[in-house]
CSV table of C-alpha atoms and ligand atoms in Angstrom, one decimal:
chain,number,residue,atom,x,y,z
A,1487,MET,CA,0.0,0.0,0.0
A,1488,LYS,CA,2.8,2.3,0.9
A,1489,ASN,CA,3.8,3.0,-2.7
A,1490,GLU,CA,0.4,3.5,-4.2
A,1491,PRO,CA,-1.6,6.7,-3.6
A,1492,LEU,CA,-4.4,6.6,-1.1
A,1493,ARG,CA,-7.7,6.0,-2.8
A,1494,VAL,CA,-10.7,7.6,-1.2
A,1495,LEU,CA,-14.3,7.5,-2.1
A,1496,PHE,CA,-16.0,10.6,-0.7
A,1497,VAL,CA,-19.7,10.0,-0.4
A,1498,THR,CA,-21.9,13.1,0.0
A,1499,THR,CA,-25.4,14.2,-0.7
A,1500,GLU,CA,-24.5,17.7,-1.8
A,1501,ALA,CA,-21.5,19.4,-3.4
A,1502,TYR,CA,-21.1,22.9,-4.8
A,1503,PRO,CA,-21.7,23.9,-7.6
A,1504,PHE,CA,-24.0,20.9,-8.3
A,1505,ALA,CA,-26.4,21.0,-5.3
A,1506,LYS,CA,-26.2,23.0,-2.1
A,1507,THR,CA,-28.4,23.6,0.9
A,1508,GLY,CA,-25.6,24.5,3.3
A,1509,GLY,CA,-22.0,24.2,4.4
A,1510,LEU,CA,-21.7,20.5,3.5
A,1511,ALA,CA,-21.8,21.4,-0.1
A,1512,ASP,CA,-18.9,23.9,0.3
A,1513,VAL,CA,-16.9,21.3,2.2
A,1514,SER,CA,-17.7,18.5,-0.3
A,1515,ALA,CA,-16.3,20.8,-3.1
A,1516,SER,CA,-13.2,22.2,-1.4
A,1517,LEU,CA,-11.9,19.3,0.8
A,1518,PRO,CA,-11.6,16.8,-2.1
A,1519,ARG,CA,-9.8,19.5,-4.1
A,1520,ALA,CA,-7.4,20.1,-1.3
A,1521,LEU,CA,-6.9,16.3,-0.8
A,1522,LEU,CA,-6.2,15.9,-4.6
A,1523,LYS,CA,-3.4,18.4,-4.3
A,1524,THR,CA,-1.8,16.2,-1.6
A,1525,GLY,CA,-1.8,13.3,-4.0
A,1526,VAL,CA,-4.8,11.4,-2.8
A,1527,ASP,CA,-6.8,9.6,-5.5
A,1528,ILE,CA,-10.2,10.9,-4.6
A,1529,ARG,CA,-13.6,10.4,-6.2
A,1530,VAL,CA,-16.7,12.1,-5.1
A,1531,ILE,CA,-20.1,10.4,-5.4
A,1532,MET,CA,-23.5,12.0,-4.9
A,1533,PRO,CA,-27.1,11.7,-6.1
A,1534,LEU,CA,-28.2,13.2,-9.4
A,1535,TYR,CA,-31.0,15.5,-8.3
A,1536,GLY,CA,-33.5,16.8,-10.8
A,1537,SER,CA,-32.1,20.3,-10.3
A,1538,ILE,CA,-28.6,19.4,-11.5
A,1539,ALA,CA,-29.4,18.8,-15.2
A,1540,LYS,CA,-31.9,21.7,-15.1
A,1541,ASP,CA,-29.1,24.1,-13.9
A,1542,GLY,CA,-27.1,23.3,-17.0
A,1543,HIS,CA,-24.2,21.3,-15.5
A,1544,LYS,CA,-22.5,19.1,-18.1
A,1545,ILE,CA,-22.8,15.5,-17.0
A,1546,LYS,CA,-21.8,12.5,-19.1
A,1547,LYS,CA,-22.6,8.9,-18.8
A,1548,ALA,CA,-20.1,6.8,-16.9
A,1549,ALA,CA,-21.8,3.4,-16.7
A,1550,GLY,CA,-25.2,1.7,-16.7
A,1551,PRO,CA,-27.8,0.8,-16.5
A,1552,ILE,CA,-26.4,-1.0,-13.4
A,1553,ARG,CA,-28.4,-3.7,-11.8
A,1554,HIS,CA,-27.1,-4.8,-8.5
A,1555,LYS,CA,-28.1,-7.5,-6.1
A,1556,PHE,CA,-28.1,-6.4,-2.5
A,1557,SER,CA,-29.5,-8.4,0.5
A,1558,GLY,CA,-31.3,-10.6,-2.0
A,1559,ARG,CA,-33.0,-7.7,-3.9
A,1560,ILE,CA,-32.1,-6.3,-7.2
A,1561,PHE,CA,-31.9,-2.6,-7.6
A,1562,GLY,CA,-30.9,-0.4,-10.6
A,1563,PHE,CA,-29.4,3.0,-11.4
A,1564,ASP,CA,-27.2,4.8,-13.9
A,1565,LEU,CA,-23.9,6.3,-13.2
A,1566,LEU,CA,-22.9,9.7,-14.6
A,1567,SER,CA,-19.9,11.8,-14.1
A,1568,ASN,CA,-18.3,15.3,-14.4
A,1569,SER,CA,-14.7,16.3,-14.0
A,1570,ASP,CA,-14.8,19.9,-15.2
A,1571,ASP,CA,-13.1,21.2,-12.0
A,1572,GLY,CA,-10.4,18.5,-11.9
A,1573,ILE,CA,-12.4,16.5,-9.4
A,1574,LEU,CA,-14.0,13.3,-10.7
A,1575,THR,CA,-17.6,13.4,-9.4
A,1576,TYR,CA,-20.0,10.5,-10.0
A,1577,PHE,CA,-23.7,10.9,-9.8
A,1578,ILE,CA,-26.2,8.2,-9.0
A,1579,LYS,CA,-29.2,8.5,-11.3
A,1580,ASN,CA,-32.5,7.0,-10.2
A,1581,GLU,CA,-35.7,8.7,-11.4
A,1582,LYS,CA,-37.8,7.4,-8.6
A,1583,TYR,CA,-35.7,8.7,-5.8
A,1584,PHE,CA,-33.8,11.7,-7.1
A,1585,ALA,CA,-35.6,13.3,-10.1
A,1586,ARG,CA,-37.0,15.9,-7.8
A,1587,ARG,CA,-36.2,19.6,-7.5
A,1588,GLY,CA,-35.4,19.5,-3.7
A,1589,LEU,CA,-32.5,17.6,-2.1
A,1590,TYR,CA,-34.2,16.6,1.1
A,1591,GLY,CA,-37.8,18.0,0.8
A,1592,THR,CA,-40.0,20.9,-0.2
A,1593,SER,CA,-41.1,24.0,1.7
A,1594,LEU,CA,-43.8,21.7,3.3
A,1595,GLY,CA,-41.2,19.5,4.9
A,1596,ASP,CA,-38.9,16.5,4.3
A,1597,TYR,CA,-39.7,13.9,1.7
A,1598,PRO,CA,-41.4,11.0,3.5
A,1599,ASP,CA,-39.3,8.4,1.8
A,1600,ASN,CA,-35.9,10.0,2.7
A,1601,ALA,CA,-34.9,6.8,4.6
A,1602,LEU,CA,-35.3,4.8,1.4
A,1603,ARG,CA,-33.8,7.5,-0.8
A,1604,PHE,CA,-30.5,7.7,1.2
A,1605,GLY,CA,-30.4,4.0,2.0
A,1606,PHE,CA,-30.6,3.5,-1.7
A,1607,PHE,CA,-27.9,6.1,-2.4
A,1608,SER,CA,-25.6,4.4,0.2
A,1609,LYS,CA,-26.0,1.0,-1.4
A,1610,ALA,CA,-25.6,2.5,-4.9
A,1611,ALA,CA,-22.4,4.3,-3.9
A,1612,LEU,CA,-20.9,0.9,-2.9
A,1613,ALA,CA,-22.2,-0.8,-6.0
A,1614,ALA,CA,-20.8,2.0,-8.1
A,1615,ALA,CA,-17.3,1.5,-6.6
A,1616,GLU,CA,-17.5,-2.2,-7.5
A,1617,THR,CA,-18.8,-1.5,-11.0
A,1618,LEU,CA,-16.0,1.0,-11.6
A,1619,LYS,CA,-13.5,-1.4,-10.0
A,1620,PHE,CA,-12.4,1.5,-7.9
A,1621,LYS,CA,-11.5,-0.2,-4.6
A,1622,PRO,CA,-10.9,2.6,-2.1
A,1623,HIS,CA,-8.7,2.3,1.0
A,1624,ILE,CA,-11.2,4.6,2.7
A,1625,ILE,CA,-14.8,5.4,2.2
A,1626,HIS,CA,-15.4,8.8,3.6
A,1627,CYS,CA,-19.0,9.1,4.7
A,1628,ASN,CA,-20.7,12.4,5.5
A,1629,ASP,CA,-23.6,12.9,7.8
A,1630,TRP,CA,-26.6,10.6,8.4
A,1631,GLN,CA,-27.5,10.2,4.8
A,1632,THR,CA,-24.5,8.1,4.2
A,1633,ALA,CA,-24.2,6.6,7.7
A,1634,LEU,CA,-25.6,3.1,6.7
A,1635,ILE,CA,-22.5,2.5,4.6
A,1636,PRO,CA,-20.4,1.2,7.6
A,1637,PHE,CA,-23.3,-1.0,8.6
A,1638,TYR,CA,-23.6,-2.5,5.1
A,1639,LEU,CA,-19.9,-3.1,4.9
A,1640,ASN,CA,-19.7,-4.7,8.4
A,1641,PHE,CA,-22.8,-6.8,8.3
A,1642,VAL,CA,-24.1,-7.3,4.7
A,1643,LEU,CA,-21.1,-7.2,2.4
A,1644,ASN,CA,-18.7,-8.7,4.9
A,1645,ASN,CA,-18.2,-11.8,2.8
A,1646,ASP,CA,-17.7,-10.0,-0.4
A,1647,ASP,CA,-14.1,-10.0,-1.5
A,1648,PHE,CA,-14.3,-6.6,-3.2
A,1649,PHE,CA,-15.2,-4.8,0.0
A,1650,LYS,CA,-12.7,-6.7,2.3
A,1651,GLY,CA,-10.3,-4.4,4.1
A,1652,ILE,CA,-12.0,-1.1,3.1
A,1653,LYS,CA,-12.0,1.3,6.1
A,1654,THR,CA,-14.7,3.9,6.8
A,1655,LEU,CA,-14.5,7.4,8.2
A,1656,PHE,CA,-17.7,9.0,9.3
A,1657,THR,CA,-17.7,12.8,9.4
A,1658,ILE,CA,-20.4,14.4,11.5
A,1659,HIS,CA,-21.2,17.8,10.0
A,1660,ASN,CA,-24.3,18.3,12.2
A,1661,LEU,CA,-25.3,15.9,15.0
A,1662,ALA,CA,-28.8,17.4,15.3
A,1663,TYR,CA,-29.8,15.8,12.0
A,1664,GLN,CA,-29.6,12.1,12.7
A,1665,GLY,CA,-32.0,10.5,10.1
A,1666,VAL,CA,-34.6,9.1,12.5
A,1667,PHE,CA,-37.3,7.1,10.8
A,1668,GLY,CA,-40.1,4.6,11.6
A,1669,LYS,CA,-39.1,1.0,12.3
A,1670,ILE,CA,-41.1,0.1,9.2
A,1671,PHE,CA,-38.2,1.1,7.0
A,1672,THR,CA,-35.7,-1.4,8.3
A,1673,ARG,CA,-36.9,-4.2,6.0
A,1674,GLY,CA,-36.7,-2.0,2.8
A,1675,LEU,CA,-33.2,-1.0,3.9
A,1676,GLY,CA,-32.0,-4.5,4.2
A,1677,ILE,CA,-31.5,-4.2,8.0
A,1678,PRO,CA,-32.2,-7.5,9.8
A,1679,ALA,CA,-34.5,-7.2,12.8
A,1680,LYS,CA,-31.8,-8.3,15.2
A,1681,PHE,CA,-30.1,-4.9,14.8
A,1682,PHE,CA,-33.2,-3.1,16.0
A,1683,ASN,CA,-32.2,-2.7,19.7
A,1684,ALA,CA,-30.9,0.2,21.8
A,1685,ASP,CA,-27.3,-1.0,21.6
A,1686,GLN,CA,-27.4,-0.9,17.8
A,1687,LEU,CA,-29.7,1.0,15.4
A,1688,GLU,CA,-32.7,1.6,17.5
A,1689,PHE,CA,-33.4,5.0,19.1
A,1690,TYR,CA,-36.5,5.3,21.2
A,1691,ASN,CA,-38.3,2.7,19.1
A,1692,LYS,CA,-37.2,4.4,15.8
A,1693,LEU,CA,-34.4,3.6,13.4
A,1694,ASN,CA,-31.5,6.0,13.7
A,1695,PHE,CA,-29.1,6.2,10.7
A,1696,MET,CA,-26.5,8.3,12.6
A,1697,LYS,CA,-26.1,5.6,15.2
A,1698,SER,CA,-24.8,3.3,12.4
A,1699,GLY,CA,-22.1,5.8,11.4
A,1700,ILE,CA,-21.0,6.4,15.0
A,1701,SER,CA,-21.1,2.7,16.0
A,1702,TYR,CA,-19.6,1.0,12.9
A,1703,ALA,CA,-17.3,3.4,11.2
A,1704,ASP,CA,-13.6,2.7,11.8
A,1705,SER,CA,-13.0,6.3,12.7
A,1706,ILE,CA,-15.3,9.3,13.4
A,1707,ASN,CA,-14.6,13.0,13.2
A,1708,THR,CA,-16.4,16.2,13.4
A,1709,VAL,CA,-15.6,19.6,11.9
A,1710,SER,CA,-14.1,21.6,14.7
A,1711,ARG,CA,-12.2,20.7,17.9
A,1712,LYS,CA,-14.6,22.4,20.2
A,1713,TYR,CA,-17.6,20.6,18.7
A,1714,ALA,CA,-15.8,17.3,19.0
A,1715,GLU,CA,-15.7,17.9,22.8
A,1716,GLU,CA,-19.2,19.4,23.0
A,1717,ILE,CA,-21.0,16.5,21.4
A,1718,MET,CA,-19.9,14.2,24.2
A,1719,THR,CA,-21.9,16.3,26.7
A,1720,PRO,CA,-25.7,16.1,27.3
A,1721,GLU,CA,-26.0,19.8,26.3
A,1722,TYR,CA,-24.8,19.2,22.7
A,1723,GLY,CA,-25.0,15.4,22.3
A,1724,CYS,CA,-28.6,15.2,21.1
A,1725,GLY,CA,-29.1,12.0,23.0
A,1726,LEU,CA,-26.0,10.3,21.5
A,1727,GLU,CA,-23.4,11.7,23.9
A,1728,GLY,CA,-23.0,8.3,25.6
A,1729,LEU,CA,-22.4,6.5,22.4
A,1730,LEU,CA,-20.0,9.2,21.3
A,1731,ALA,CA,-18.1,9.2,24.6
A,1732,ALA,CA,-17.8,5.4,24.3
A,1733,ARG,CA,-16.1,5.9,21.0
A,1734,GLY,CA,-14.2,8.9,22.2
A,1735,GLY,CA,-10.8,7.2,21.4
A,1736,ASP,CA,-11.8,7.1,17.7
A,1737,LEU,CA,-13.4,10.6,17.6
A,1738,SER,CA,-11.4,13.7,16.5
A,1739,GLY,CA,-12.1,17.2,15.5
A,1740,ILE,CA,-10.7,18.5,12.2
A,1741,PRO,CA,-11.8,22.0,11.3
A,1742,ASN,CA,-13.2,22.8,7.9
A,1743,GLY,CA,-11.2,25.3,5.9
A,1744,VAL,CA,-12.1,28.0,3.4
A,1745,ASP,CA,-11.8,27.8,-0.3
A,1746,TYR,CA,-10.1,31.1,-1.0
A,1747,LYS,CA,-10.6,30.6,-4.7
A,1748,GLU,CA,-14.3,31.3,-4.1
A,1749,TRP,CA,-14.2,33.4,-0.9
A,1750,ASP,CA,-11.6,36.1,-0.9
A,1751,PRO,CA,-12.2,39.8,-1.7
A,1752,ARG,CA,-9.0,39.8,-3.8
A,1753,ASN,CA,-10.6,37.7,-6.5
A,1754,ASP,CA,-14.3,37.4,-5.6
A,1755,LYS,CA,-16.2,37.5,-9.0
A,1756,PHE,CA,-19.5,38.6,-7.5
A,1757,ILE,CA,-18.5,41.8,-5.7
A,1758,LYS,CA,-18.4,45.4,-7.0
A,1759,GLU,CA,-14.6,46.0,-6.4
A,1760,ASN,CA,-12.0,43.5,-5.4
A,1761,TYR,CA,-9.9,44.6,-2.4
A,1762,SER,CA,-7.1,43.4,-0.1
A,1763,PRO,CA,-5.5,44.8,3.0
A,1764,ALA,CA,-3.5,47.2,0.8
A,1765,THR,CA,-6.6,48.5,-0.9
A,1766,LEU,CA,-9.1,48.3,1.9
A,1767,ASP,CA,-10.8,51.5,1.0
A,1768,LYS,CA,-12.4,49.8,-1.9
A,1769,LYS,CA,-14.5,47.8,0.6
A,1770,LYS,CA,-16.7,51.0,0.7
A,1771,ALA,CA,-17.7,50.5,-2.9
A,1772,CYS,CA,-18.9,47.0,-2.0
A,1773,LYS,CA,-21.0,48.5,0.8
A,1774,LYS,CA,-22.5,51.1,-1.5
A,1775,ASP,CA,-23.3,48.4,-4.0
A,1776,LEU,CA,-24.8,46.1,-1.4
A,1777,LEU,CA,-27.1,48.9,-0.1
A,1778,LYS,CA,-28.2,49.6,-3.7
A,1779,CYS,CA,-28.8,45.9,-4.4
A,1780,ILE,CA,-31.1,45.5,-1.4
A,1781,GLY,CA,-32.7,48.9,-2.0
A,1782,LEU,CA,-31.7,50.4,1.3
A,1783,ASP,CA,-31.1,54.1,1.5
A,1784,PHE,CA,-28.8,54.2,4.5
A,1785,PRO,CA,-25.8,56.4,5.5
A,1786,GLN,CA,-22.6,54.9,4.3
A,1787,ASP,CA,-20.7,55.8,7.4
A,1788,ARG,CA,-23.1,54.0,9.8
A,1789,PRO,CA,-22.6,50.2,10.6
A,1790,LEU,CA,-24.2,47.6,8.4
A,1791,ILE,CA,-24.7,44.2,10.0
A,1792,GLY,CA,-25.0,41.1,7.8
A,1793,TYR,CA,-26.4,37.6,8.2
A,1794,VAL,CA,-26.4,34.7,5.7
A,1795,GLY,CA,-27.7,31.3,6.7
A,1796,ARG,CA,-30.5,28.9,7.3
A,1797,PHE,CA,-33.5,30.2,9.3
A,1798,ALA,CA,-33.3,27.4,11.9
A,1799,TYR,CA,-33.4,27.1,15.6
A,1800,GLN,CA,-29.7,26.2,15.6
A,1801,LYS,CA,-28.7,29.5,14.0
A,1802,GLY,CA,-30.4,31.7,16.7
A,1803,VAL,CA,-32.7,33.4,14.3
A,1804,ASP,CA,-34.9,34.5,17.2
A,1805,ILE,CA,-31.8,36.2,18.7
A,1806,ILE,CA,-31.1,37.9,15.4
A,1807,ALA,CA,-34.7,39.2,15.4
A,1808,GLY,CA,-34.2,40.5,19.0
A,1809,VAL,CA,-31.1,42.4,17.9
A,1810,ALA,CA,-32.7,43.7,14.7
A,1811,ALA,CA,-35.4,45.4,16.7
A,1812,HIS,CA,-32.6,47.7,18.1
A,1813,MET,CA,-31.2,48.8,14.8
A,1814,ARG,CA,-33.0,52.1,14.7
A,1815,GLU,CA,-31.9,53.2,18.1
A,1816,LEU,CA,-28.3,52.2,17.3
A,1817,ASN,CA,-28.5,54.0,14.0
A,1818,ALA,CA,-27.4,50.8,12.3
A,1819,ALA,CA,-28.8,48.7,9.5
A,1820,MET,CA,-29.2,44.9,9.0
A,1821,VAL,CA,-29.2,42.8,5.9
A,1822,ILE,CA,-30.4,39.2,6.2
A,1823,LEU,CA,-30.3,36.5,3.6
A,1824,GLY,CA,-31.7,33.1,4.3
A,1825,LYS,CA,-34.3,30.4,3.9
A,1826,GLY,CA,-35.9,28.1,6.3
A,1827,ASP,CA,-38.6,27.6,9.0
A,1828,ALA,CA,-41.8,29.4,8.5
A,1829,GLU,CA,-42.0,30.8,12.0
A,1830,TYR,CA,-38.6,32.5,11.6
A,1831,LYS,CA,-39.6,33.9,8.2
A,1832,ARG,CA,-42.7,35.4,9.8
A,1833,LEU,CA,-40.7,36.8,12.7
A,1834,LEU,CA,-38.1,38.4,10.5
A,1835,LYS,CA,-40.6,39.8,8.1
A,1836,GLU,CA,-42.5,41.4,10.9
A,1837,ILE,CA,-39.4,43.2,12.2
A,1838,ALA,CA,-38.4,44.2,8.6
A,1839,ARG,CA,-41.9,45.7,8.1
A,1840,LYS,CA,-41.6,47.6,11.4
A,1841,TYR,CA,-38.2,49.1,10.6
A,1842,PRO,CA,-38.1,49.6,6.8
A,1843,GLU,CA,-35.4,52.2,7.0
A,1844,ASN,CA,-33.0,49.8,8.8
A,1845,ILE,CA,-33.7,46.2,7.8
A,1846,ARG,CA,-33.8,44.2,4.6
A,1847,ILE,CA,-34.6,40.5,4.3
A,1848,THR,CA,-34.1,38.3,1.2
A,1849,GLN,CA,-35.6,34.9,1.4
A,1850,VAL,CA,-34.0,32.9,-1.4
A,1851,LEU,CA,-30.8,31.0,-2.0
A,1852,ASP,CA,-28.6,33.6,-3.7
A,1853,GLU,CA,-24.9,32.8,-4.0
A,1854,GLU,CA,-24.1,36.3,-5.5
A,1855,LEU,CA,-25.9,38.2,-2.7
A,1856,ALA,CA,-24.2,36.0,-0.1
A,1857,HIS,CA,-20.8,37.2,-1.4
A,1858,LYS,CA,-22.0,40.8,-1.6
A,1859,ILE,CA,-23.1,40.7,2.0
A,1860,GLU,CA,-19.7,39.3,3.1
A,1861,ALA,CA,-17.9,42.1,1.3
A,1862,GLY,CA,-20.3,45.0,1.9
A,1863,SER,CA,-21.2,44.5,5.6
A,1864,ASP,CA,-19.2,45.9,8.4
A,1865,ILE,CA,-20.2,43.3,11.0
A,1866,PHE,CA,-21.4,39.7,10.6
A,1867,LEU,CA,-23.7,38.2,13.1
A,1868,MET,CA,-23.7,34.5,14.0
A,1869,PRO,CA,-25.5,33.9,17.4
A,1870,SER,CA,-25.7,30.1,16.9
A,1871,ARG,CA,-27.0,27.9,19.7
A,1872,TYR,CA,-24.5,25.4,18.4
A,1873,GLU,CA,-22.2,25.4,15.4
A,1874,PRO,CA,-20.3,22.3,14.3
A,1875,CYS,CA,-17.9,24.5,12.4
A,1876,GLY,CA,-19.5,27.4,10.6
A,1877,LEU,CA,-18.1,28.8,7.4
A,1878,ASN,CA,-19.4,32.4,7.3
A,1879,GLN,CA,-17.3,33.5,10.3
A,1880,MET,CA,-14.2,32.5,8.4
A,1881,TYR,CA,-15.4,34.1,5.2
A,1882,SER,CA,-16.2,37.3,7.1
A,1883,ILE,CA,-12.8,37.5,8.7
A,1884,ARG,CA,-11.2,37.3,5.3
A,1885,TYR,CA,-13.4,40.1,4.0
A,1886,GLY,CA,-12.6,42.4,7.0
A,1887,THR,CA,-16.3,42.0,8.0
A,1888,ILE,CA,-16.0,41.6,11.8
A,1889,PRO,CA,-17.9,38.7,13.2
A,1890,VAL,CA,-20.0,38.8,16.3
A,1891,VAL,CA,-20.6,35.2,17.4
A,1892,ARG,CA,-21.8,33.0,20.2
A,1893,ALA,CA,-18.8,31.2,21.7
A,1894,THR,CA,-19.7,27.7,20.6
A,1895,GLY,CA,-18.2,25.0,18.3
A,1896,GLY,CA,-16.2,26.3,15.4
A,1897,LEU,CA,-17.2,29.8,16.1
A,1898,ASP,CA,-15.4,29.6,19.4
A,1899,ASP,CA,-12.3,28.0,17.8
A,1900,VAL,CA,-12.0,30.6,15.1
A,1901,VAL,CA,-13.1,33.9,16.6
A,1902,VAL,CA,-10.7,35.5,19.1
A,1903,ASP,CA,-12.4,38.2,21.1
A,1904,PHE,CA,-11.0,41.6,20.5
A,1905,ASP,CA,-8.9,43.0,23.3
A,1906,ASP,CA,-8.1,46.7,22.9
A,1907,ASP,CA,-5.3,46.6,25.5
A,1908,ARG,CA,-3.2,44.3,23.4
A,1909,TYR,CA,-4.9,44.9,20.1
A,1910,ASN,CA,-5.4,41.2,19.8
A,1911,GLY,CA,-8.4,39.4,18.2
A,1912,ASN,CA,-10.5,39.2,15.1
A,1913,GLY,CA,-14.1,39.6,16.3
A,1914,PHE,CA,-16.5,39.6,19.3
A,1915,LYS,CA,-17.9,36.7,21.3
A,1916,PHE,CA,-20.6,36.2,23.8
A,1917,ILE,CA,-21.8,33.1,25.8
A,1918,PRO,CA,-25.4,33.3,27.0
A,1919,ILE,CA,-28.0,32.2,24.5
A,1920,ASP,CA,-30.1,35.4,24.4
A,1921,SER,CA,-30.6,38.6,22.5
A,1922,ALA,CA,-29.5,40.8,25.4
A,1923,ALA,CA,-26.0,39.2,25.5
A,1924,CYS,CA,-25.8,39.3,21.7
A,1925,LEU,CA,-26.9,42.9,21.7
A,1926,ARG,CA,-24.2,43.8,24.2
A,1927,SER,CA,-21.6,42.3,21.9
A,1928,VAL,CA,-23.0,44.2,18.9
A,1929,LYS,CA,-22.9,47.4,20.9
A,1930,ARG,CA,-19.3,46.7,21.8
A,1931,ALA,CA,-18.5,46.2,18.1
A,1932,ILE,CA,-20.3,49.4,17.2
A,1933,MET,CA,-18.4,51.3,19.8
A,1934,TYR,CA,-15.1,50.3,18.1
A,1935,TYR,CA,-16.6,50.9,14.7
A,1936,GLU,CA,-17.1,54.5,15.7
A,1937,ASN,CA,-13.4,54.8,16.2
A,1938,SER,CA,-12.3,54.5,12.6
A,1939,GLU,CA,-8.6,54.0,13.4
A,1940,VAL,CA,-9.2,51.2,15.8
A,1941,TRP,CA,-11.7,49.6,13.4
A,1942,ARG,CA,-9.3,49.7,10.5
A,1943,LYS,CA,-6.6,48.0,12.6
A,1944,LEU,CA,-9.1,45.3,13.6
A,1945,MET,CA,-10.2,44.7,10.0
A,1946,LEU,CA,-6.6,44.5,8.9
A,1947,GLN,CA,-5.7,42.1,11.7
A,1948,ALA,CA,-8.7,39.9,10.8
A,1949,MET,CA,-7.9,39.8,7.1
A,1950,LYS,CA,-4.4,38.4,7.9
A,1951,CYS,CA,-5.9,35.2,9.5
A,1952,ASP,CA,-5.6,32.1,7.3
A,1953,PHE,CA,-8.1,29.2,7.4
A,1954,SER,CA,-7.1,27.6,4.1
A,1955,TRP,CA,-7.8,24.0,3.6
A,1956,GLU,CA,-4.1,22.9,3.2
A,1957,HIS,CA,-3.7,22.4,7.0
A,1958,SER,CA,-7.0,20.6,7.5
A,1959,ALA,CA,-6.4,18.4,4.4
A,1960,SER,CA,-3.1,17.3,5.8
A,1961,GLU,CA,-4.9,16.3,9.0
A,1962,TYR,CA,-7.3,14.2,7.0
A,1963,VAL,CA,-4.4,12.5,5.2
A,1964,LYS,CA,-2.8,11.7,8.5
A,1965,LEU,CA,-6.0,10.2,9.8
A,1966,TYR,CA,-6.6,8.2,6.6
A,1967,GLU,CA,-3.0,6.9,6.8
A,1968,LYS,CA,-3.4,5.9,10.5
A,1969,MET,CA,-6.6,4.1,9.6
A,1970,THR,CA,-5.0,2.1,6.9
A,1971,GLU,CA,-1.9,1.1,8.9
B,1478,ADP,P1,-24.8,25.2,7.7
B,1478,ADP,O1,-24.1,24.1,6.9
B,1478,ADP,O2,-25.2,24.8,9.1
B,1478,ADP,O3,-26.0,25.7,7.0
B,1478,ADP,P2,-22.4,26.8,7.4
B,1478,ADP,O4,-22.0,28.1,8.0
B,1478,ADP,O5,-21.5,25.7,7.6
B,1478,ADP,O6,-23.9,26.5,7.9
B,1478,ADP,O7,-22.6,27.0,5.8
B,1478,ADP,C1,-23.6,27.7,5.3
B,1478,ADP,C2,-23.2,28.0,3.8
B,1478,ADP,O8,-24.5,28.2,3.1
B,1478,ADP,C3,-22.4,29.2,3.6
B,1478,ADP,O9,-21.6,29.1,2.5
B,1478,ADP,C4,-23.6,30.3,3.4
B,1478,ADP,O10,-23.1,31.4,2.7
B,1478,ADP,C5,-24.5,29.5,2.6
B,1478,ADP,N1,-25.9,29.9,2.6
B,1478,ADP,C6,-26.8,29.7,3.5
B,1478,ADP,N2,-28.0,30.2,3.2
B,1478,ADP,C7,-27.9,30.9,2.0
B,1478,ADP,C8,-28.7,31.6,1.1
B,1478,ADP,N3,-30.0,31.9,1.4
B,1478,ADP,N4,-28.2,32.1,0.0
B,1478,ADP,C9,-26.9,31.9,-0.3
B,1478,ADP,N5,-26.0,31.1,0.5
B,1478,ADP,C10,-26.5,30.7,1.6
């Protein structure tokens, strides 16, 4: 093995630019790219959603139709591929499960057959590797959707020569989404009844995909050091803290990095003017452009606070709304971009209606506007209840857009609270989960913003921080190598 490159099959359910609902898509695009640079022979595999062809991505046929026998049942799919960006990405095509616009559901909720959809995807990813005769050293599984793969390898394909010796790494990008489904699905997924008990895949009389990943993968990791510690506690463990602690010896935290090809004001293709620490004044043109784009007539010299992210409980959207209600008295403005839960949409819309001179909300997925917000805002808000890693705080720091964050998970690892004695730090942090604490931090940030000399130093200091993937990719390589020893 020593003389051949490490072969890795990276199994994911979203990857930018093909399909994206959140950070997993960014990671699934940039980590494989960084691993490829280290010499790893990496292939990515994901479902072919209906949206991918409609969005005009060039996909060509790789194999198929493939008919595969799995737990005594035959199932079929086609395999397509794309390698435009240097990464060989395979797509599993199956009309019944994936020819839908949404990845996981619609605005009304999750698709009711998600257990079967992603169980199918996991089996198909394994079948595809065999069809392609690509025997990886490591199958790198991501989140609950791919968590049955270690189970299938250990208990269904254990006598199949092709799969012998393959190791699995299970990466938890978000422990709160575990893939919990009715017991009824076990049969369709090829899971024998004897595994349906609390020590294995059962979770309060339901089937829990995530338990399979945690229990049966050879190694487990999550996407920041702090979150790796947090998930072994009842506060953050979502009911799986005991299981995670029991596997603590195989659990590590490897922070996500930033793809600076996409997220750097020096070369960002979406923003009005590119800038760097040497040309920081050009950031003002980005602010002006952002205000124009969102139709907000607001003084250029007053603070503009940005937020981009899912409208979800995790993200503290209620806390954001609580802070937004103070924008007028602070003579500040807020721009919010996101999609998600109806109750938060309502809450934010109501605030925006009340303070039309200070607040704008855009409720779509808009990659371009996300970049404009990073470049054009002065402050970026992330009051997450928990945050496995978080990308936007790292993007903001590179854009000189100072983050105000709750000290949890990757936010706590990345953001260093500004200390004006030593001029140390790149943002502002608070701990209590409430709007009052967040507002105090926002006020602290605005106090410094009003001293343009201090603020400029803080921006320049932040922009020097480097969260590029190279370091994290080398940690993954070390972990892969350790697993294959
Ligand atoms: P999570 O994966 O929990 O949603 P992350 O911070 O890890 O959060 O990643 C979120 C990614 O999704 C970021 O790249 C962010 O810019 C992007 N994003 C979230 N919502 C939107 C939206 N409405 N429009 C454009 N990009 C979005």
